[in-house]
mmCIF file of C-alpha atoms in Angstrom:
data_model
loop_
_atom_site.group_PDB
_atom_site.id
_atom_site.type_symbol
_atom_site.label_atom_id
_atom_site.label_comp_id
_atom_site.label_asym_id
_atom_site.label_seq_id
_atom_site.Cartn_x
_atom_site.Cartn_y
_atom_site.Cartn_z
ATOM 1 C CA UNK A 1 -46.125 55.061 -24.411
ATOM 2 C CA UNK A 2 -48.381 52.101 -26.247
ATOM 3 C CA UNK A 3 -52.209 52.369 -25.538
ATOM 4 C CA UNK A 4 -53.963 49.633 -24.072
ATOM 5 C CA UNK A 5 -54.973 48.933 -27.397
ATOM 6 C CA UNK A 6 -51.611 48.774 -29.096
ATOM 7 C CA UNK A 7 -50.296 46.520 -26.497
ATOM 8 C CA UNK A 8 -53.201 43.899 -26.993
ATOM 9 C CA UNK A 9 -52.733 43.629 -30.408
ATOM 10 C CA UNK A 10 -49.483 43.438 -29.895
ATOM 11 C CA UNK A 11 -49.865 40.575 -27.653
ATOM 12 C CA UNK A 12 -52.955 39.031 -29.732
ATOM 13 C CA UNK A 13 -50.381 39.109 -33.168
ATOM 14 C CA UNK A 14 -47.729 37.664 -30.877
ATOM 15 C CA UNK A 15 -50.087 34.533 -30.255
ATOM 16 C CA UNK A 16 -50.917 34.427 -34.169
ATOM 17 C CA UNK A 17 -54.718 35.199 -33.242
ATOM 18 C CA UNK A 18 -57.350 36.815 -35.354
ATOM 19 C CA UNK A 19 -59.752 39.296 -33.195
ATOM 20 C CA UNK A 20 -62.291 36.724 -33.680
ATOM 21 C CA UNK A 21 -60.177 33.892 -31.979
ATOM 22 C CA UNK A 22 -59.420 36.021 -29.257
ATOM 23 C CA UNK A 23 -63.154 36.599 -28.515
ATOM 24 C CA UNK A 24 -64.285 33.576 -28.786
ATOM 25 C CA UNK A 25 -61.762 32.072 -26.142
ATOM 26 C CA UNK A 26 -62.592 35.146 -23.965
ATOM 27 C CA UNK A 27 -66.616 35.159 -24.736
ATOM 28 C CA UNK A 28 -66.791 38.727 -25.757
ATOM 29 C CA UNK A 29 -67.815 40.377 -28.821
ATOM 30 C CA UNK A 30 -65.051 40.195 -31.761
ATOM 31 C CA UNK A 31 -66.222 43.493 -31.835
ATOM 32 C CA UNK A 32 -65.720 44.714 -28.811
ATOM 33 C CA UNK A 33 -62.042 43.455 -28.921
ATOM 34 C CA UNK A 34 -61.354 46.062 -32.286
ATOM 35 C CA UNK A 35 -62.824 49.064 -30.281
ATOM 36 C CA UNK A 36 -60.038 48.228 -27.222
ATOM 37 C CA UNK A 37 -57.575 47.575 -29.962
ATOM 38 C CA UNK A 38 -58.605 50.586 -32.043
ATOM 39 C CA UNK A 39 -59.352 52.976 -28.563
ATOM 40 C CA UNK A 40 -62.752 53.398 -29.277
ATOM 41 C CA UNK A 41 -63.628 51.823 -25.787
ATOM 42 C CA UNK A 42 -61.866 52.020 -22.418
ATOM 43 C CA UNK A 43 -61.866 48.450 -21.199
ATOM 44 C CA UNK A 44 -62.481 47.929 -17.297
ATOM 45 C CA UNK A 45 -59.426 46.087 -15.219
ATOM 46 C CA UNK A 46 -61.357 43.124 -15.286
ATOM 47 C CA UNK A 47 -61.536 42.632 -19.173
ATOM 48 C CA UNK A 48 -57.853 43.727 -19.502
ATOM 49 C CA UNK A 49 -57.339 40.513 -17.031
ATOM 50 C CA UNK A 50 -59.835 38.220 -18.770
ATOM 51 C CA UNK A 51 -57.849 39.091 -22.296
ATOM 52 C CA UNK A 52 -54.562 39.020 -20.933
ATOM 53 C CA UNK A 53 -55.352 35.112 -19.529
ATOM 54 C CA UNK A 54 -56.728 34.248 -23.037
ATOM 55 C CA UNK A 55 -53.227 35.613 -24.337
ATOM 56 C CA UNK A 56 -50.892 33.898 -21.943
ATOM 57 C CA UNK A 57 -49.710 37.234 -20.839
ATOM 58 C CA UNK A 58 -46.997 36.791 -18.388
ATOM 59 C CA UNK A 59 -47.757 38.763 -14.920
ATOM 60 C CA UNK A 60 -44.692 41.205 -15.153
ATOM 61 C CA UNK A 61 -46.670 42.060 -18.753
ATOM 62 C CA UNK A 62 -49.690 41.925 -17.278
ATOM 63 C CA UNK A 63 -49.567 45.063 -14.558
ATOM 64 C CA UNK A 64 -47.578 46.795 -17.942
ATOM 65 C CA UNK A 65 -51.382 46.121 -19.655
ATOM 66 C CA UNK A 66 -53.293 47.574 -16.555
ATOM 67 C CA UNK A 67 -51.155 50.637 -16.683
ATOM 68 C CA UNK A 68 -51.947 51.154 -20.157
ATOM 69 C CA UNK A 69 -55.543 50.924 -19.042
ATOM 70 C CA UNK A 70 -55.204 53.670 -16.254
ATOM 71 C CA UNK A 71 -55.194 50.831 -13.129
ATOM 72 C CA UNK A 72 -53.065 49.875 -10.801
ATOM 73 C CA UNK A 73 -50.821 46.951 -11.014
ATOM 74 C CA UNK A 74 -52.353 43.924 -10.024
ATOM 75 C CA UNK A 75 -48.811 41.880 -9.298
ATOM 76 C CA UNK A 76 -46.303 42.370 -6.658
ATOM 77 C CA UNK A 77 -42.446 41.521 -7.624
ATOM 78 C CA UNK A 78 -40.637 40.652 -4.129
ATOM 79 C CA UNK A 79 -37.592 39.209 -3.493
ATOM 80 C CA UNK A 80 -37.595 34.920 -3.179
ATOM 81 C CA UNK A 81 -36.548 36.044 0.320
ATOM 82 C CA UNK A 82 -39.657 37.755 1.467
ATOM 83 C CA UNK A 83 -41.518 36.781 4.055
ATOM 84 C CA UNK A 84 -44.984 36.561 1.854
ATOM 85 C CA UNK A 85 -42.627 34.044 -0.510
ATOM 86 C CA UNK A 86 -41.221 31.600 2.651
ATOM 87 C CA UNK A 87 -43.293 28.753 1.563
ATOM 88 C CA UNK A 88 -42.368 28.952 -1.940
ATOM 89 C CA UNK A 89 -39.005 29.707 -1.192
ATOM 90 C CA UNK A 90 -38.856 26.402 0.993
ATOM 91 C CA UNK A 91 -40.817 24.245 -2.038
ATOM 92 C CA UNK A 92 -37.606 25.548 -4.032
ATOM 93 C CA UNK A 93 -34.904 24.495 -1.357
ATOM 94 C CA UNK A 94 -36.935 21.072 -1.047
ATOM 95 C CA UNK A 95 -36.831 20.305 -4.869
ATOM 96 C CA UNK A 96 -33.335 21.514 -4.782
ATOM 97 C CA UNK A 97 -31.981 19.212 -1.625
ATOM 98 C CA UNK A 98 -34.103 16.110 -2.428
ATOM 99 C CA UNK A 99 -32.759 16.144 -6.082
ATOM 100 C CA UNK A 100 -29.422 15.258 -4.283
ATOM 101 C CA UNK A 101 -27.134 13.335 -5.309
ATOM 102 C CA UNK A 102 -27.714 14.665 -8.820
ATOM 103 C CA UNK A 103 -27.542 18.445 -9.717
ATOM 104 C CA UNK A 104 -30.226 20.817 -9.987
ATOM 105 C CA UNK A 105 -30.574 24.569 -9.290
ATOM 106 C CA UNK A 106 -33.169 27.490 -9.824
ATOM 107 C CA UNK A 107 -32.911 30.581 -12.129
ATOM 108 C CA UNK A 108 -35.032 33.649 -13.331
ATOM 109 C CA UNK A 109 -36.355 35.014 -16.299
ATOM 110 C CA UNK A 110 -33.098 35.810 -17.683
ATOM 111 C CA UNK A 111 -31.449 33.052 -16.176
ATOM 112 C CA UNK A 112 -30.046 34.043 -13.805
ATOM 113 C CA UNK A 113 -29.205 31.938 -11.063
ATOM 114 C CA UNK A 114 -30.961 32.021 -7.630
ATOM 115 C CA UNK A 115 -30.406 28.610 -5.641
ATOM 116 C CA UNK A 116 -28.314 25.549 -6.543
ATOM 117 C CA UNK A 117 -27.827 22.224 -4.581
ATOM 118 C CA UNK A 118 -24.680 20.663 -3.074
ATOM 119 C CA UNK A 119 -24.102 18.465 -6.731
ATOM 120 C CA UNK A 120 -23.155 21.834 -8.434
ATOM 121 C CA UNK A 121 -20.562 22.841 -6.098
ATOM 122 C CA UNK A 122 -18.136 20.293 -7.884
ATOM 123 C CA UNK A 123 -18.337 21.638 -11.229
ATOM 124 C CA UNK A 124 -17.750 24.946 -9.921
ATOM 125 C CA UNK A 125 -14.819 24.038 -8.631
ATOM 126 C CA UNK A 126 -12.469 25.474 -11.403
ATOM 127 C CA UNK A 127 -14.811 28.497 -13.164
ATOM 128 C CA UNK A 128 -13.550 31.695 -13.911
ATOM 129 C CA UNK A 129 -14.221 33.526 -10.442
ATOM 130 C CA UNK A 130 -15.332 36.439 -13.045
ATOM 131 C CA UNK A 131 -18.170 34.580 -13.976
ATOM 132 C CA UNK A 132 -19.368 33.357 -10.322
ATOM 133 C CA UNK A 133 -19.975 36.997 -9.447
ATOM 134 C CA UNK A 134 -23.764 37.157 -8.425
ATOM 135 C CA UNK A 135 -25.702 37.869 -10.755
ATOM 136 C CA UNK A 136 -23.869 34.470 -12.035
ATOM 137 C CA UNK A 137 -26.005 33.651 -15.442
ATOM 138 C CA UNK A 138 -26.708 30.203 -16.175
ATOM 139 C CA UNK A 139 -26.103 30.362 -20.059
ATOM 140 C CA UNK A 140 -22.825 32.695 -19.971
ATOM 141 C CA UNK A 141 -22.091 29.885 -17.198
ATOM 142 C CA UNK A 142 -22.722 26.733 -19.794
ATOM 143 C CA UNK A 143 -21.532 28.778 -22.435
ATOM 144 C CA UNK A 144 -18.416 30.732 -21.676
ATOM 145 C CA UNK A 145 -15.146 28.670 -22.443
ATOM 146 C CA UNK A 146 -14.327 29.967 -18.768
ATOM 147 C CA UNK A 147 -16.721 28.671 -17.355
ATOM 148 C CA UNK A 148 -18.356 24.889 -18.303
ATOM 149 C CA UNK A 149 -18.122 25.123 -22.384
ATOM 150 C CA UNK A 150 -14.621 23.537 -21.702
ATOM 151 C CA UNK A 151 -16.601 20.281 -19.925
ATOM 152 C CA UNK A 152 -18.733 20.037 -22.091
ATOM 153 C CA UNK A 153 -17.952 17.641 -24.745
ATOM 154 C CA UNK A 154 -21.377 18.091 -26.948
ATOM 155 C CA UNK A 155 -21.471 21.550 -27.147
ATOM 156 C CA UNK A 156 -22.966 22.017 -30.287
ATOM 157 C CA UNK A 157 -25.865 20.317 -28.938
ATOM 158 C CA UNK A 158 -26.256 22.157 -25.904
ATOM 159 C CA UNK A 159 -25.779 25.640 -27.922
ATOM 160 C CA UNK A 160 -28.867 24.174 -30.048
ATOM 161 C CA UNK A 161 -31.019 23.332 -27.284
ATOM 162 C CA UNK A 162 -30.635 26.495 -25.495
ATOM 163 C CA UNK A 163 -30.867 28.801 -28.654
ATOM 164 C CA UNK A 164 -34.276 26.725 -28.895
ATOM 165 C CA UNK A 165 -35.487 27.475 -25.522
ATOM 166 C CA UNK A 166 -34.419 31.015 -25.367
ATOM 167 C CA UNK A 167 -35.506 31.805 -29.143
ATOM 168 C CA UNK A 168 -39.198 30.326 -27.112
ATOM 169 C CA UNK A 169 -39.151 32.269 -24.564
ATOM 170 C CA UNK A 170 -38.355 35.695 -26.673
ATOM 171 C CA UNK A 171 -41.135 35.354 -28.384
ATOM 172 C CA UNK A 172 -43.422 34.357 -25.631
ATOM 173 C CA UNK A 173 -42.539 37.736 -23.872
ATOM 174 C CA UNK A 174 -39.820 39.587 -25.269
ATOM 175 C CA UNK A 175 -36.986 41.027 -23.012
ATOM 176 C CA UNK A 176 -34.330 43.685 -24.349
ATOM 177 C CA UNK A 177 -31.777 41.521 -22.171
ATOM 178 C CA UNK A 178 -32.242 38.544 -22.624
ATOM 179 C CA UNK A 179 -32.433 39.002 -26.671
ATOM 180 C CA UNK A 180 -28.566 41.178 -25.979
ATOM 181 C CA UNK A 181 -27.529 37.359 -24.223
ATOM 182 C CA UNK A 182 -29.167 35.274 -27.076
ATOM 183 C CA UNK A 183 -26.876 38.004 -29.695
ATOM 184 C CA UNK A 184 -23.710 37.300 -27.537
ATOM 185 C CA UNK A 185 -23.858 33.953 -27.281
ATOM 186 C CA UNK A 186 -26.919 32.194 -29.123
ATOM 187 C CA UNK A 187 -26.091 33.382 -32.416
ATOM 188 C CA UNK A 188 -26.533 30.501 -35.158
ATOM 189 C CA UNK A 189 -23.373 29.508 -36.186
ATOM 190 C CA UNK A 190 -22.049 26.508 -38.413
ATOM 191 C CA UNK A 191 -22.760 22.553 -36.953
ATOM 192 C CA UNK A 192 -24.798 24.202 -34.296
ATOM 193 C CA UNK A 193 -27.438 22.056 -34.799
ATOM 194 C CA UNK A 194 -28.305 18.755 -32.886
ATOM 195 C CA UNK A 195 -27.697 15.305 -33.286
ATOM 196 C CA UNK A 196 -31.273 14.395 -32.595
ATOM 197 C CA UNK A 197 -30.216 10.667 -32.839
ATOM 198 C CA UNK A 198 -31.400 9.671 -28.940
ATOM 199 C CA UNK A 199 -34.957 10.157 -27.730
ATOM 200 C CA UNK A 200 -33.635 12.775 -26.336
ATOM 201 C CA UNK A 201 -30.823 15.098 -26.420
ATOM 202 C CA UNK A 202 -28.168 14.425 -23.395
ATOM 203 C CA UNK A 203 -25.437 16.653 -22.037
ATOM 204 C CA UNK A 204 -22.198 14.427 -22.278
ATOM 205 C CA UNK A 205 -19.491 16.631 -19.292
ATOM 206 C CA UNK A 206 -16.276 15.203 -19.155
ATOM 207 C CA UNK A 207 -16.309 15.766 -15.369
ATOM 208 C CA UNK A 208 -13.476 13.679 -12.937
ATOM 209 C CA UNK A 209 -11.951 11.576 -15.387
ATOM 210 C CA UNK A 210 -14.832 10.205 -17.275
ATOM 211 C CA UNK A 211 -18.205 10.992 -19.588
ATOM 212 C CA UNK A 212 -21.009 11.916 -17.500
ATOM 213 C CA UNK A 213 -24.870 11.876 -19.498
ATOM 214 C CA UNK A 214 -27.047 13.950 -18.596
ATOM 215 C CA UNK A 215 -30.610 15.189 -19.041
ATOM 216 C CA UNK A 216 -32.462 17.415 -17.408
ATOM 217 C CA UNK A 217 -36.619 18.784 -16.533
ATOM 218 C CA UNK A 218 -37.972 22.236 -15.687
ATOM 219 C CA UNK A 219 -40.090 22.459 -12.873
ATOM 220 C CA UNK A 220 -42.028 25.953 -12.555
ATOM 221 C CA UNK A 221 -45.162 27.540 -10.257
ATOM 222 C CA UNK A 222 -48.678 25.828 -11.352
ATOM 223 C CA UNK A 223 -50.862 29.152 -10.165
ATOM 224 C CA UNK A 224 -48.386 32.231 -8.909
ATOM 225 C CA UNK A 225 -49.624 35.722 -8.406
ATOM 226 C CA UNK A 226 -46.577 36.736 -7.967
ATOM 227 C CA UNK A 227 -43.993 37.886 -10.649
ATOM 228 C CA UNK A 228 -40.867 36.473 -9.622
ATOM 229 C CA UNK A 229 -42.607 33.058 -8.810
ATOM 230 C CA UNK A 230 -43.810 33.513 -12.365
ATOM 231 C CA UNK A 231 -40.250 33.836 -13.810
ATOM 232 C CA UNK A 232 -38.496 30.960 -11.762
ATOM 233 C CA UNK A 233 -37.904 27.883 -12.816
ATOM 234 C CA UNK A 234 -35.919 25.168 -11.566
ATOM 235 C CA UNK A 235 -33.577 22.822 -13.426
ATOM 236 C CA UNK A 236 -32.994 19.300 -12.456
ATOM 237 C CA UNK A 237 -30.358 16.957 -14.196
ATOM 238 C CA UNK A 238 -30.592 13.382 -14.243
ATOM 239 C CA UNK A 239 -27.673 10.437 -15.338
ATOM 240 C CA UNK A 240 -28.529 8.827 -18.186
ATOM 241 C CA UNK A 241 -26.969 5.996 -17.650
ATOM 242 C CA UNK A 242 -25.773 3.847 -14.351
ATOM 243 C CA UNK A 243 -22.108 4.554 -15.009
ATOM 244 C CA UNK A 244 -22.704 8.755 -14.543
ATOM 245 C CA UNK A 245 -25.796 7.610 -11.809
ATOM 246 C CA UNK A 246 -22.741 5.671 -9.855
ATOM 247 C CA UNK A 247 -20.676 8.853 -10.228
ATOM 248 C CA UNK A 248 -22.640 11.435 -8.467
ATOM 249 C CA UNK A 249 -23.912 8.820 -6.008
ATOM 250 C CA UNK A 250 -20.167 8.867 -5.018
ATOM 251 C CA UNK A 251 -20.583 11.961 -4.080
ATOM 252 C CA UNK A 252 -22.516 11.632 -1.066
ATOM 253 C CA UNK A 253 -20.064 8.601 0.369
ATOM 254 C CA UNK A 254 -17.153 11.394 -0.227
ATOM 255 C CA UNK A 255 -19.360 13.985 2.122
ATOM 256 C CA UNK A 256 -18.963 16.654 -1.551
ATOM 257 C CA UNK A 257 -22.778 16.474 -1.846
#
């Protein structure tokens, strides 16, 4: 098992900080941060807290830290359906529902996902029932030719842009799983890369016999305290243009969203 010590430096290498950075954004000692680091002194829960901020440690890491320190873990994990979570579980419904007609849905660390809105149903229409068995998994969802890789008609583009986010997240906090999906199906490969012409990159879906561009933003938590509040995230996708904007508004007149 790492030592308190091993996992800050860890964590402080991760961040491409020196000892002295680190204690200058926490206002400690530089070297008071090398004896934690080296185990020459026991820091209280308090400082393994203040550090871990200064890091950006994610909360799941964060009780891993405490642990290391001899304390308790300061984080709960509970299901989004827990009775402490009902508020933040309804702030997640209300994105989802008034992002209708347009699609959006939520998803966890690993991406898996935990809510969608009405706008999805229609492009689940024809997956692989294989792949909508819960947990169903966002990127094995965009990715797999079973699922909506056979939509999608820039797919190079949209393999880039999730390689990039994923390849971010790994090494913000590192997760044996989610690096085994990145292997499977984020692997570089040839004319992966992006277009990059547009200000921004769009997901073109040939969707109901025509092009529908779309782009999307990631809403998360501001302050949780919780760990699965700190892993969710929720995806919304926008037209980007008033032909695919006409399309989903369709939708609603057809009673499908």
């Amino acid at each position: 098992m790492d030592t308190i010590g091993d996992l800050l430096r860890q964590w402080r290498h991760r961040r491409r900080l020196s000892q002295l950075d680190l204690a200058i954004a926490a206002d400690v000692s530089a070297r008071h941060v090398s004896l934690v680091e080296t185990g020459k002194s026991n820091p209280s829960a308090a400082m393994v807290l203040r550090l871990a901020d200064h890091l950006d440690v994610p909360l799941r890491e964060r009780n891993r830290l405490l642990l290391a320190a001899g304390f308790a873990p300061r984080y709960a994990e509970r299901p989004l359906d827990d009775a402490a979570l009902s508020a933040a579980r309804n702030a997640v419904e209300r994105v989802l529902r008034a992002h209708e007609p347009y699609p959006a849905l939520a998803f966890d660390r690993r991406w898996n996902i935990i809510m969608t809105n009405r706008a999805v149903d229609p492009f689940l229409a024809e997956v692989d029932p294989e792949l909508l068995r819960p947990p169903v998994n966002l990127l094995r969802l965009g990715l797999d030719p079973r699922g909506l890789a056979r939509l999608v008609v820039n797919l190079a583009d949209v393999r880039a842009v999730f390689r990039s986010r994923v390849r971010r997240q790994l090494a913000a906090a590192p997760d044996p799983e989610l690096a085994a999906l990145y292997a499977e199906l984020l692997e570089p490969g040839g004319g992966d890369a992006p277009a990059g012409a547009d200000v921004m990159i769009q997901m073109i879906v040939r969707f109901g016999g025509r092009e529908l561009r779309l782009f999307s933003t990631i809403t998360t938590f501001g302050t949780p305290q919780d760990i699965t509040l700190d892993e969710v995230a929720v995806e919304s996708y926008y037209p980007a243009d008033a032909e695919s904007a006409s399309w989903f508004e369709g939708l609603t007149g057809s009673g499908r969203a």
